Amino acid sequence: MAAIGSTGEHLFLPECFEVSFADDKIIRGHVQSAREVQETLDAVNKEFNTAFNSWFKKINKEKLGPDAESRLLWYTDLQLQGTTCIVPGLVLQNDVMVCDRGGRPYNPKPTNVQKDEDHAYLRQKRSRLQLTKKTGCEAKVKIKTWTLFEDFSMEKATATKWKKAVKMKEIKEALKAGDMRETTVIQMEIPLAASHTNHTLAVENCISRTISREVRSKVEELVQAGRLGECTHSQEDAAALCARTISAEGTAPSQRR
């Protein structure tokens, strides 16, 4: 585990993101609201010239009650409020977002399927193998929304299995009495450049994405000024010139699909 603040790899993240763990592949931390989650995602997309698509979402629709003991987990974010505690809590929502370059680089191959056992003929499934921008990248953003019960926290160094069981029994009694103080926190795990595989993180990755109105206006200004004439090789060169100009002026392209 890298010491928090010992490297500059997480300086691109907004101030609302509190880092609790960092290594050469991921950064883990937490924020307090959905707005801060989106702000963090925008910063990640801008830093790595990529985007993440929603892949999995699970919402816990059951209400917390006296019989919720089996669904309670221990939140082990060691940097939570500067302590070395583990805190019991409930995962309300679990989201996983994958890099837009993830997935198979080709469509599935044609396969023969037995249609009916009573007939001796096969049905051919037709599909064309078309090259896509998917490269099988496994980078993922993981987001968990927790409800924590900090009044029942324990020191990680002394939290034995027996002490945890006793603490869970105390939580159950407090749930029956309705005397529980809750705190909501959103835990995020963000992949760094080393987690992206089989593709580059160059600014040209943004070519196929929708850009914001401000960026579109800036491109029109560059065209009217004749600066795109400096690019004589390809559309990628022109896109790179626009991106560099916009980045220098502090306007970031939108990462929306």
XYZ file of N, CA and C in Angstrom:
771
model
N 0.850 -1.198 0.000
C 0.000 0.000 0.000
C 0.879 1.239 0.000
N 0.590 2.128 -0.944
C 1.366 3.353 -1.012
C 0.883 4.333 0.040
N 1.825 5.078 0.580
C 1.452 6.103 1.561
C 0.646 7.188 0.879
N -0.442 7.581 1.491
C -1.304 8.582 0.902
C -0.558 9.897 0.815
N -0.535 10.424 -0.412
C 0.134 11.681 -0.631
C 1.604 11.543 -0.984
N 2.121 10.282 -1.062
C 3.522 10.083 -1.365
C 3.816 10.169 -2.846
N 2.795 9.996 -3.700
C 2.978 10.095 -5.132
C 1.980 11.090 -5.689
N 2.222 11.483 -6.950
C 1.327 12.445 -7.578
C 0.341 11.808 -8.527
N 0.171 10.462 -8.430
C -0.681 9.766 -9.376
C -2.155 10.083 -9.191
N -2.565 10.598 -8.036
C -3.981 10.870 -7.811
C -4.274 12.365 -7.760
N -3.338 13.194 -8.224
C -3.557 14.637 -8.167
C -4.639 15.098 -9.132
N -4.955 14.279 -10.150
C -5.987 14.660 -11.109
C -7.387 14.521 -10.516
N -7.529 13.855 -9.385
C -8.843 13.647 -8.781
C -9.320 14.908 -8.078
N -10.632 15.126 -8.026
C -11.158 16.326 -7.348
C -10.933 16.267 -5.844
N -11.042 17.414 -5.195
C -10.797 17.492 -3.758
C -11.820 16.699 -2.946
N -13.004 16.482 -3.503
C -14.037 15.755 -2.766
C -13.701 14.274 -2.605
N -12.762 13.770 -3.395
C -12.401 12.353 -3.347
C -11.313 12.139 -2.297
N -11.633 11.396 -1.246
C -10.682 11.123 -0.171
C -10.016 9.771 -0.416
N -8.734 9.791 -0.720
C -7.984 8.584 -1.076
C -7.673 7.778 0.179
N -7.907 6.462 0.115
C -7.585 5.587 1.235
C -6.572 4.521 0.860
N -6.433 4.222 -0.426
C -5.477 3.213 -0.875
C -5.043 3.568 -2.292
N -3.753 3.359 -2.586
C -3.243 3.645 -3.930
C -2.057 2.747 -4.218
N -2.034 2.145 -5.415
C -0.861 1.435 -5.896
C -0.691 1.757 -7.374
N 0.062 0.935 -8.114
C 0.342 1.259 -9.510
C -0.810 0.939 -10.444
N -1.881 0.287 -9.938
C -2.994 -0.096 -10.805
C -4.327 0.545 -10.443
N -4.586 0.756 -9.155
C -5.885 1.292 -8.744
C -5.713 2.355 -7.668
N -6.749 3.172 -7.536
C -6.878 4.098 -6.415
C -8.253 3.858 -5.798
N -8.288 3.720 -4.476
C -9.550 3.483 -3.788
C -9.778 4.614 -2.794
N -11.025 5.036 -2.704
C -11.370 6.102 -1.776
C -12.873 6.244 -1.681
N -13.338 7.368 -1.140
C -14.768 7.536 -0.986
C -15.173 8.992 -1.170
N -16.439 9.165 -1.557
C -17.065 10.477 -1.700
C -18.383 10.433 -0.937
N -19.120 11.559 -0.959
C -20.305 11.669 -0.119
C -21.621 11.737 -0.886
N -21.595 11.969 -2.199
C -22.845 12.156 -2.932
C -22.699 11.703 -4.380
N -23.851 11.563 -5.058
C -23.851 11.166 -6.463
C -23.202 12.239 -7.338
N -23.354 13.506 -6.953
C -22.716 14.590 -7.714
C -21.196 14.463 -7.654
N -20.663 14.102 -6.500
C -19.220 13.931 -6.364
C -18.736 12.697 -7.125
N -19.591 11.673 -7.228
C -19.239 10.504 -8.037
C -19.068 10.914 -9.493
N -20.024 11.680 -10.017
C -19.942 12.116 -11.413
C -18.745 13.037 -11.630
N -18.464 13.898 -10.675
C -17.295 14.777 -10.774
C -16.001 13.967 -10.832
N -15.926 12.914 -10.040
C -14.745 12.056 -10.048
C -14.615 11.312 -11.367
N -15.732 10.779 -11.884
C -15.704 10.075 -13.165
C -15.266 10.995 -14.294
N -15.748 12.238 -14.288
C -15.345 13.199 -15.324
C -13.839 13.456 -15.267
N -13.296 13.549 -14.064
C -11.856 13.783 -13.921
C -11.054 12.589 -14.433
N -11.535 11.375 -14.171
C -10.847 10.166 -14.640
C -10.895 10.089 -16.162
N -12.056 10.366 -16.742
C -12.199 10.325 -18.197
C -11.287 11.337 -18.872
N -11.185 12.517 -18.306
C -10.333 13.558 -18.883
C -8.862 13.190 -18.761
N -8.466 12.586 -17.640
C -7.063 12.254 -17.413
C -6.577 11.155 -18.363
N -7.417 10.140 -18.610
C -6.981 8.977 -19.373
C -7.581 8.919 -20.781
N -8.319 9.962 -21.190
C -8.892 10.005 -22.544
C -9.712 8.753 -22.841
N -10.525 8.352 -21.894
C -11.337 7.159 -22.069
C -12.720 7.415 -21.485
N -13.554 6.411 -21.506
C -14.901 6.506 -20.929
C -15.278 5.141 -20.379
N -16.217 5.144 -19.443
C -16.664 3.905 -18.819
C -18.170 3.773 -18.997
N -18.598 2.563 -19.369
C -20.002 2.278 -19.588
C -20.537 1.402 -18.465
N -21.789 1.654 -18.086
C -22.411 0.871 -17.027
C -22.531 -0.583 -17.462
N -22.064 -1.496 -16.628
C -22.057 -2.922 -16.952
C -22.908 -3.725 -15.969
N -22.921 -3.310 -14.717
C -23.656 -4.045 -13.698
C -24.159 -3.066 -12.650
N -25.409 -3.244 -12.245
C -25.974 -2.421 -11.168
C -26.924 -3.284 -10.348
N -26.723 -3.257 -9.037
C -27.606 -3.978 -8.130
C -28.025 -3.055 -7.013
N -29.337 -2.904 -6.842
C -29.887 -2.043 -5.801
C -30.571 -2.904 -4.753
N -30.188 -2.718 -3.520
C -30.790 -3.460 -2.421
C -32.117 -2.802 -2.057
N -33.212 -3.416 -2.456
C -34.529 -2.819 -2.241
C -35.107 -3.135 -0.868
N -34.485 -4.072 -0.145
C -34.999 -4.441 1.173
C -34.661 -3.365 2.193
N -35.592 -3.077 3.055
C -35.359 -2.079 4.097
C -34.586 -2.699 5.266
N -33.810 -1.885 5.906
C -33.032 -2.348 7.050
C -33.972 -2.587 8.226
N -33.891 -3.775 8.811
C -34.753 -4.107 9.935
C -34.071 -5.035 10.906
N -34.782 -5.546 11.894
C -34.183 -6.413 12.924
C -33.594 -7.694 12.354
N -34.102 -8.175 11.198
C -33.625 -9.433 10.619
C -32.552 -9.215 9.564
N -31.929 -8.062 9.548
C -30.952 -7.736 8.509
C -29.530 -8.111 8.890
N -29.365 -8.866 9.972
C -28.024 -9.178 10.460
C -27.195 -9.896 9.393
N -27.803 -10.824 8.645
C -27.053 -11.602 7.668
C -26.565 -10.740 6.509
N -27.148 -9.554 6.303
C -26.750 -8.690 5.194
C -25.765 -7.612 5.628
N -25.423 -7.564 6.884
C -24.474 -6.574 7.369
C -23.040 -7.021 7.081
N -22.226 -6.082 6.601
C -20.838 -6.360 6.274
C -19.941 -5.393 7.036
N -18.655 -5.638 6.960
C -17.699 -4.769 7.635
C -17.011 -3.900 6.598
N -17.114 -2.596 6.766
C -16.472 -1.631 5.880
C -15.028 -1.462 6.336
N -14.072 -1.858 5.499
C -12.667 -1.923 5.907
C -11.822 -0.822 5.281
N -12.418 0.323 4.982
C -11.644 1.453 4.480
C -10.811 2.009 5.640
N -9.525 1.720 5.645
C -8.689 2.008 6.814
C -8.496 3.493 7.066
N -8.736 4.327 6.031
C -8.496 5.756 6.191
C -9.767 6.529 6.522
N -10.852 5.826 6.797
C -12.116 6.497 7.090
C -11.975 7.371 8.331
N -12.119 8.665 8.145
C -12.031 9.652 9.225
C -10.710 9.556 9.989
N -9.643 9.156 9.288
C -8.313 9.125 9.880
C -8.121 8.087 10.959
N -8.935 7.049 11.010
C -8.814 6.016 12.022
C -8.408 4.694 11.375
N -8.138 3.694 12.198
C -7.843 2.344 11.712
C -8.958 1.406 12.136
N -10.189 1.845 11.942
C -11.354 1.087 12.382
C -12.011 0.364 11.214
N -12.742 -0.680 11.563
C -13.677 -1.287 10.625
C -15.076 -0.979 11.144
N -15.984 -0.682 10.223
C -17.307 -0.194 10.592
C -18.361 -1.111 9.992
N -19.339 -1.596 10.755
C -20.407 -2.398 10.177
C -21.331 -1.527 9.337
N -21.820 -2.127 8.258
C -22.698 -1.361 7.386
C -23.431 -2.247 6.408
N -24.252 -1.621 5.612
C -25.084 -2.303 4.627
C -24.819 -1.702 3.252
N -24.596 -2.553 2.248
C -24.395 -2.082 0.876
C -25.766 -1.831 0.246
N -26.074 -0.572 -0.020
C -27.369 -0.225 -0.609
C -27.367 -0.378 -2.123
N -26.230 -0.103 -2.750
C -26.162 -0.169 -4.210
C -24.744 -0.533 -4.631
N -24.650 -1.366 -5.654
C -23.363 -1.816 -6.171
C -23.336 -1.581 -7.676
N -22.408 -0.760 -8.152
C -22.290 -0.440 -9.572
C -20.900 -0.830 -10.072
N -20.858 -1.380 -11.282
C -19.592 -1.681 -11.948
C -19.651 -1.080 -13.346
N -18.629 -0.310 -13.696
C -18.543 0.308 -15.012
C -17.265 -0.188 -15.683
N -17.369 -0.550 -16.964
C -16.229 -1.103 -17.692
C -15.733 -0.087 -18.712
N -14.449 -0.188 -19.042
C -13.850 0.666 -20.067
C -14.559 0.451 -21.397
N -14.746 1.514 -22.164
C -15.456 1.375 -23.443
C -14.668 0.574 -24.468
N -13.413 0.232 -24.162
C -12.645 -0.662 -25.031
C -12.703 -2.106 -24.546
N -13.495 -2.379 -23.512
C -13.625 -3.741 -23.013
C -14.526 -4.571 -23.907
N -14.475 -5.881 -23.732
C -15.288 -6.771 -24.556
C -14.467 -7.430 -25.645
N -15.102 -8.309 -26.398
C -14.410 -9.078 -27.422
C -14.076 -8.209 -28.635
N -12.886 -8.381 -29.222
C -12.530 -7.574 -30.399
C -13.291 -7.971 -31.648
N -13.931 -9.147 -31.649
C -14.706 -9.592 -32.803
C -16.074 -10.051 -32.342
N -17.036 -10.044 -33.264
C -18.340 -10.601 -32.973
C -18.230 -12.118 -32.843
N -19.213 -12.773 -32.210
C -19.141 -14.228 -32.053
C -19.078 -14.945 -33.398
N -18.383 -16.098 -33.429
C -18.286 -16.888 -34.649
C -19.600 -17.606 -34.922
N -19.910 -17.882 -36.212
C -21.126 -18.645 -36.535
C -21.071 -20.031 -35.911
N -22.206 -20.504 -35.428
C -22.279 -21.821 -34.808
C -23.458 -22.590 -35.369
N -23.318 -23.910 -35.435
C -24.415 -24.775 -35.848
C -25.251 -25.145 -34.631
N -26.572 -24.967 -34.725
C -27.477 -25.223 -33.607
C -28.506 -26.267 -34.017
N -28.666 -27.324 -33.205
C -29.685 -28.339 -33.465
C -31.047 -27.745 -33.145
N -31.909 -27.623 -34.172
C -33.191 -26.946 -33.972
C -34.240 -27.861 -33.366
N -34.309 -29.094 -33.841
C -35.365 -29.989 -33.365
C -34.826 -31.413 -33.393
N -35.014 -32.133 -32.307
C -34.513 -33.506 -32.260
C -35.257 -34.407 -33.225
N -36.491 -34.076 -33.602
C -37.275 -34.918 -34.502
C -36.859 -34.752 -35.954
N -36.092 -33.732 -36.258
C -35.672 -33.487 -37.632
C -34.152 -33.488 -37.696
N -33.634 -34.028 -38.753
C -32.186 -34.195 -38.885
C -31.578 -33.075 -39.719
N -31.948 -31.854 -39.457
C -31.315 -30.754 -40.159
C -30.803 -29.722 -39.156
N -29.849 -28.959 -39.577
C -29.226 -27.959 -38.721
C -29.581 -26.561 -39.201
N -29.684 -25.668 -38.272
C -29.942 -24.267 -38.618
C -28.633 -23.488 -38.470
N -28.219 -22.864 -39.557
C -26.979 -22.091 -39.548
C -27.247 -20.678 -39.043
N -26.553 -20.280 -38.006
C -26.671 -18.918 -37.490
C -25.674 -18.031 -38.233
N -26.188 -17.065 -38.955
C -25.340 -16.218 -39.774
C -24.897 -14.977 -38.995
N -23.628 -14.711 -39.074
C -23.109 -13.473 -38.496
C -21.784 -13.157 -39.170
N -21.533 -11.892 -39.371
C -20.295 -11.451 -39.998
C -19.307 -11.019 -38.925
N -18.058 -11.419 -39.116
C -17.017 -11.016 -38.183
C -16.553 -9.620 -38.562
N -16.944 -8.658 -37.764
C -16.600 -7.267 -38.036
C -15.657 -6.753 -36.955
N -14.599 -6.113 -37.396
C -13.648 -5.548 -36.462
C -14.280 -4.356 -35.741
N -14.128 -4.316 -34.431
C -14.672 -3.221 -33.629
C -13.538 -2.559 -32.862
N -13.884 -1.523 -32.114
C -12.879 -0.852 -31.290
C -12.656 -1.572 -29.968
N -13.411 -2.647 -29.709
C -13.243 -3.397 -28.474
C -11.920 -4.165 -28.508
N -11.181 -4.073 -27.424
C -9.878 -4.737 -27.356
C -9.751 -5.687 -26.170
N -10.831 -5.889 -25.449
C -10.773 -6.772 -24.298
C -10.171 -6.140 -23.057
N -10.187 -4.820 -22.965
C -9.645 -4.133 -21.790
C -10.465 -4.508 -20.554
N -9.772 -4.806 -19.469
C -10.439 -5.261 -18.247
C -10.526 -4.185 -17.171
N -10.211 -2.943 -17.494
C -10.284 -1.869 -16.499
C -11.737 -1.624 -16.097
N -11.981 -1.515 -14.785
C -13.337 -1.330 -14.273
C -13.341 -0.278 -13.171
N -14.420 0.489 -13.122
C -14.692 1.386 -11.999
C -15.752 0.714 -11.132
N -15.449 0.557 -9.840
C -16.377 -0.096 -8.917
C -16.891 0.921 -7.907
N -18.207 0.981 -7.779
C -18.843 1.968 -6.906
C -19.800 1.238 -5.966
N -19.626 1.464 -4.659
C -20.524 0.881 -3.668
C -21.057 1.977 -2.751
N -22.370 1.988 -2.590
C -23.010 2.927 -1.677
C -23.308 2.206 -0.366
N -22.713 2.720 0.708
C -22.821 2.094 2.024
C -23.667 2.934 2.973
N -24.399 2.253 3.842
C -24.952 2.852 5.052
C -24.166 2.296 6.224
N -23.444 3.162 6.933
C -22.545 2.733 7.997
C -23.115 3.061 9.364
N -22.758 2.246 10.354
C -23.152 2.451 11.738
C -21.873 2.664 12.549
N -21.398 3.894 12.556
C -20.094 4.200 13.140
C -20.068 4.052 14.658
N -21.217 4.054 15.302
C -21.250 3.869 16.759
C -20.796 2.469 17.165
N -20.774 1.533 16.201
C -20.405 0.153 16.495
C -19.085 -0.232 15.824
N -18.257 0.748 15.539
C -16.972 0.476 14.888
C -16.013 -0.224 15.854
N -15.008 -0.896 15.283
C -14.023 -1.635 16.062
C -12.632 -1.383 15.504
N -11.642 -1.470 16.359
C -10.264 -1.379 15.913
C -9.904 -2.643 15.127
N -9.339 -2.443 13.931
C -9.032 -3.586 13.079
C -8.030 -4.539 13.739
N -7.071 -3.993 14.477
C -6.023 -4.827 15.071
C -6.570 -5.780 16.124
N -7.674 -5.413 16.772
C -8.220 -6.241 17.862
C -9.563 -6.873 17.503
N -9.980 -6.761 16.251
C -11.293 -7.261 15.837
C -11.210 -8.745 15.509
N -11.355 -9.585 16.518
C -11.365 -11.032 16.309
C -12.744 -11.484 15.828
N -12.836 -12.718 15.381
C -14.109 -13.261 14.903
C -15.157 -13.265 16.010
N -14.744 -13.595 17.231
C -15.692 -13.623 18.344
C -16.195 -12.224 18.674
N -15.302 -11.232 18.697
C -15.702 -9.861 18.991
C -16.638 -9.318 17.916
N -16.414 -9.711 16.666
C -17.312 -9.276 15.597
C -18.708 -9.850 15.794
N -18.771 -11.120 16.188
C -20.076 -11.748 16.422
C -20.816 -11.057 17.552
N -20.103 -10.713 18.629
C -20.723 -9.997 19.741
C -21.234 -8.636 19.289
N -20.434 -7.958 18.479
C -20.832 -6.627 17.992
C -22.068 -6.724 17.101
N -22.153 -7.768 16.276
C -23.321 -7.959 15.428
C -24.574 -8.180 16.262
N -24.446 -8.870 17.389
C -25.587 -9.086 18.273
C -26.047 -7.760 18.886
N -25.100 -6.907 19.218
C -25.447 -5.586 19.745
C -26.175 -4.754 18.686
N -25.726 -4.863 17.446
C -26.381 -4.114 16.357
C -27.820 -4.582 16.193
N -28.038 -5.898 16.280
C -29.395 -6.432 16.135
C -30.311 -5.906 17.234
N -29.816 -5.834 18.451
C -30.622 -5.309 19.549
C -30.924 -3.827 19.344
N -29.933 -3.072 18.809
C -30.154 -1.650 18.550
C -31.166 -1.449 17.426
N -31.169 -2.350 16.442
C -32.149 -2.260 15.368
C -33.559 -2.481 15.906
N -33.702 -3.428 16.825
C -35.025 -3.668 17.408
C -35.499 -2.462 18.211
N -34.559 -1.787 18.872
C -34.922 -0.620 19.664
C -35.095 0.630 18.809
N -34.664 0.557 17.546
C -34.784 1.710 16.654
C -33.830 2.834 16.984
N -32.765 2.517 17.704
C -31.793 3.541 18.115
C -30.499 3.332 17.330
N -30.475 3.838 16.081
C -29.315 3.651 15.203
C -28.973 4.973 14.518
N -27.719 5.357 14.578
C -27.236 6.538 13.849
C -26.537 6.077 12.569
N -27.038 6.556 11.432
C -26.562 6.075 10.144
C -25.735 7.143 9.432
N -24.753 6.683 8.653
C -23.934 7.558 7.823
C -23.830 6.937 6.434
N -24.025 7.732 5.405
C -23.927 7.249 4.031
C -22.601 7.665 3.432
N -21.919 6.704 2.817
C -20.650 6.969 2.152
C -20.610 6.151 0.862
N -19.978 6.694 -0.166
C -19.881 6.023 -1.461
C -18.419 5.671 -1.711
N -18.142 4.395 -1.770
C -16.779 3.906 -1.982
C -16.537 3.723 -3.481
N -15.383 4.189 -3.967
C -15.037 4.082 -5.385
C -13.660 3.442 -5.539
N -13.550 2.580 -6.541
C -12.256 1.999 -6.921
C -11.998 2.376 -8.377
N -10.924 3.125 -8.610
C -10.652 3.711 -9.922
C -9.399 3.077 -10.517
N -9.458 2.596 -11.776
C -8.271 2.013 -12.404
C -7.341 3.103 -12.928
N -6.046 2.871 -12.790
C -5.040 3.769 -13.345
C -4.615 3.273 -14.722
N -3.630 3.944 -15.329
C -3.217 3.615 -16.691
C -2.760 2.169 -16.817
N -2.118 1.632 -15.772
C -1.608 0.255 -15.835
C -2.728 -0.779 -15.913
N -3.946 -0.412 -15.525
C -5.067 -1.348 -15.570
C -5.669 -1.454 -16.957
N -5.424 -0.470 -17.812
C -5.941 -0.501 -19.184
C -5.003 -1.345 -20.043
N -5.556 -2.321 -20.751
C -4.755 -3.241 -21.550
C -5.221 -3.236 -23.005
N -4.291 -3.542 -23.890
C -4.546 -3.758 -25.330
C -4.995 -2.507 -26.072
N -4.823 -1.322 -25.468
C -5.127 -0.094 -26.195
C -4.369 1.058 -25.547
N -4.216 2.121 -26.312
C -3.500 3.288 -25.813
C -4.480 4.242 -25.142
N -3.936 5.220 -24.432
C -4.745 6.238 -23.765
C -4.494 7.597 -24.403
N -4.291 7.603 -25.709
C -4.008 8.838 -26.422
C -5.270 9.666 -26.585
N -5.091 10.952 -26.862
C -6.224 11.859 -27.010
C -7.069 11.506 -28.220
N -6.512 10.780 -29.188
C -7.278 10.393 -30.372
C -8.418 9.443 -30.034
N -8.430 8.847 -28.837
C -9.521 7.970 -28.438
C -10.847 8.711 -28.346
N -10.796 10.037 -28.226
C -12.014 10.832 -28.052
C -12.684 11.170 -29.379
N -12.134 10.720 -30.507
C -12.649 11.135 -31.817
C -14.103 10.730 -32.004
N -14.461 9.499 -31.619
C -15.802 8.983 -31.889
C -16.827 9.399 -30.851
N -16.455 10.220 -29.868
C -17.375 10.589 -28.804
C -18.041 11.927 -29.071
N -19.236 12.083 -28.516
C -19.948 13.346 -28.619
C -19.248 14.401 -27.782
N -19.052 15.580 -28.358
C -18.379 16.641 -27.621
C -19.401 17.690 -27.194
N -19.024 18.486 -26.242
C -19.934 19.471 -25.681
C -20.099 20.656 -26.626
N -21.096 21.484 -26.330
C -21.369 22.644 -27.174
C -20.200 23.622 -27.161
N -19.564 23.798 -26.005
C -18.434 24.727 -25.915
C -17.267 24.274 -26.779
N -16.997 22.973 -26.774
C -15.899 22.455 -27.583
C -16.229 22.577 -29.068
N -17.482 22.317 -29.425
C -17.886 22.410 -30.818
C -17.723 23.845 -31.325
N -18.068 24.808 -30.480
C -17.895 26.210 -30.868
C -16.426 26.548 -31.067
N -15.554 25.984 -30.213
C -14.122 26.243 -30.340
C -13.566 25.653 -31.631
N -14.061 24.474 -32.012
C -13.619 23.862 -33.267
C -14.011 24.736 -34.448
N -15.226 25.295 -34.410
C -15.659 26.175 -35.487
C -14.778 27.412 -35.582
N -14.352 27.936 -34.420
C -13.444 29.088 -34.427
C -12.100 28.728 -35.060
N -11.594 27.536 -34.758
C -10.324 27.101 -35.346
C -10.441 26.932 -36.853
N -11.575 26.431 -37.305
C -11.788 26.267 -38.750
C -11.830 27.620 -39.437
N -12.569 28.568 -38.858
C -12.651 29.903 -39.446
C -11.306 30.613 -39.442
N -10.470 30.320 -38.435
C -9.149 30.939 -38.373
C -8.154 30.271 -39.305
N -8.541 29.154 -39.896
C -7.664 28.469 -40.834
C -6.580 27.635 -40.176
N -6.664 27.387 -38.909
C -5.602 26.656 -38.226
C -5.630 25.169 -38.539
N -6.780 24.637 -38.951
C -6.834 23.221 -39.285
C -6.065 22.920 -40.561
N -5.698 23.943 -41.316
C -4.878 23.731 -42.498
C -3.479 23.258 -42.168
N -3.081 23.392 -40.899
C -1.772 22.905 -40.488
C -1.713 21.384 -40.492
N -2.863 20.730 -40.458
C -2.916 19.269 -40.435
C -3.067 18.777 -41.868
N -2.073 18.095 -42.376
C -2.081 17.682 -43.780
C -2.081 16.174 -43.955
N -2.135 15.414 -42.847
C -1.990 13.970 -42.974
C -3.291 13.217 -42.775
N -4.022 13.512 -41.715
C -5.205 12.704 -41.405
C -6.160 13.473 -40.516
N -7.359 12.918 -40.372
C -8.347 13.490 -39.463
C -7.889 13.372 -38.015
N -7.105 12.331 -37.713
C -6.593 12.172 -36.355
C -5.693 13.335 -35.978
N -4.883 13.841 -36.944
C -4.023 14.983 -36.661
C -4.857 16.218 -36.343
N -5.937 16.412 -37.105
C -6.806 17.563 -36.866
C -7.467 17.475 -35.498
N -7.921 16.250 -35.144
C -8.555 16.081 -33.839
C -7.560 16.340 -32.717
N -6.315 15.897 -32.907
C -5.302 16.116 -31.882
C -5.009 17.602 -31.709
N -4.973 18.363 -32.826
C -4.736 19.802 -32.743
C -5.852 20.485 -31.963
N -7.098 20.121 -32.253
C -8.241 20.710 -31.544
C -8.165 20.386 -30.053
N -7.848 19.130 -29.747
C -7.802 18.729 -28.345
C -6.710 19.464 -27.588
N -5.537 19.633 -28.217
C -4.445 20.330 -27.547
C -4.783 21.794 -27.329
N -5.418 22.401 -28.318
C -5.780 23.812 -28.193
C -6.812 24.013 -27.092
N -7.817 23.136 -27.073
C -8.877 23.241 -26.077
C -8.332 22.971 -24.679
N -7.449 21.964 -24.554
C -6.870 21.640 -23.252
C -6.020 22.784 -22.719
N -5.303 23.460 -23.618
C -4.464 24.581 -23.190
C -5.282 25.741 -22.666
N -6.525 25.854 -23.153
C -7.395 26.948 -22.724
C -8.308 26.532 -21.582
N -8.146 25.291 -21.109
C -8.898 24.867 -19.922
C -10.283 24.369 -20.193
N -10.617 23.998 -21.427
C -11.928 23.464 -21.760
C -11.778 21.992 -22.065
N -12.448 21.140 -21.304
C -12.288 19.693 -21.453
C -13.399 19.115 -22.307
N -13.069 18.180 -23.237
C -14.110 17.530 -24.026
C -15.018 16.678 -23.150
N -16.266 16.583 -23.546
C -17.198 15.726 -22.817
C -16.882 14.275 -23.115
N -17.092 13.398 -22.126
C -16.808 11.988 -22.302
C -18.094 11.189 -22.475
N -19.169 11.854 -22.774
C -20.417 11.123 -22.927
C -20.382 10.324 -24.206
N -21.045 9.156 -24.154
C -21.112 8.309 -25.337
C -22.137 8.864 -26.297
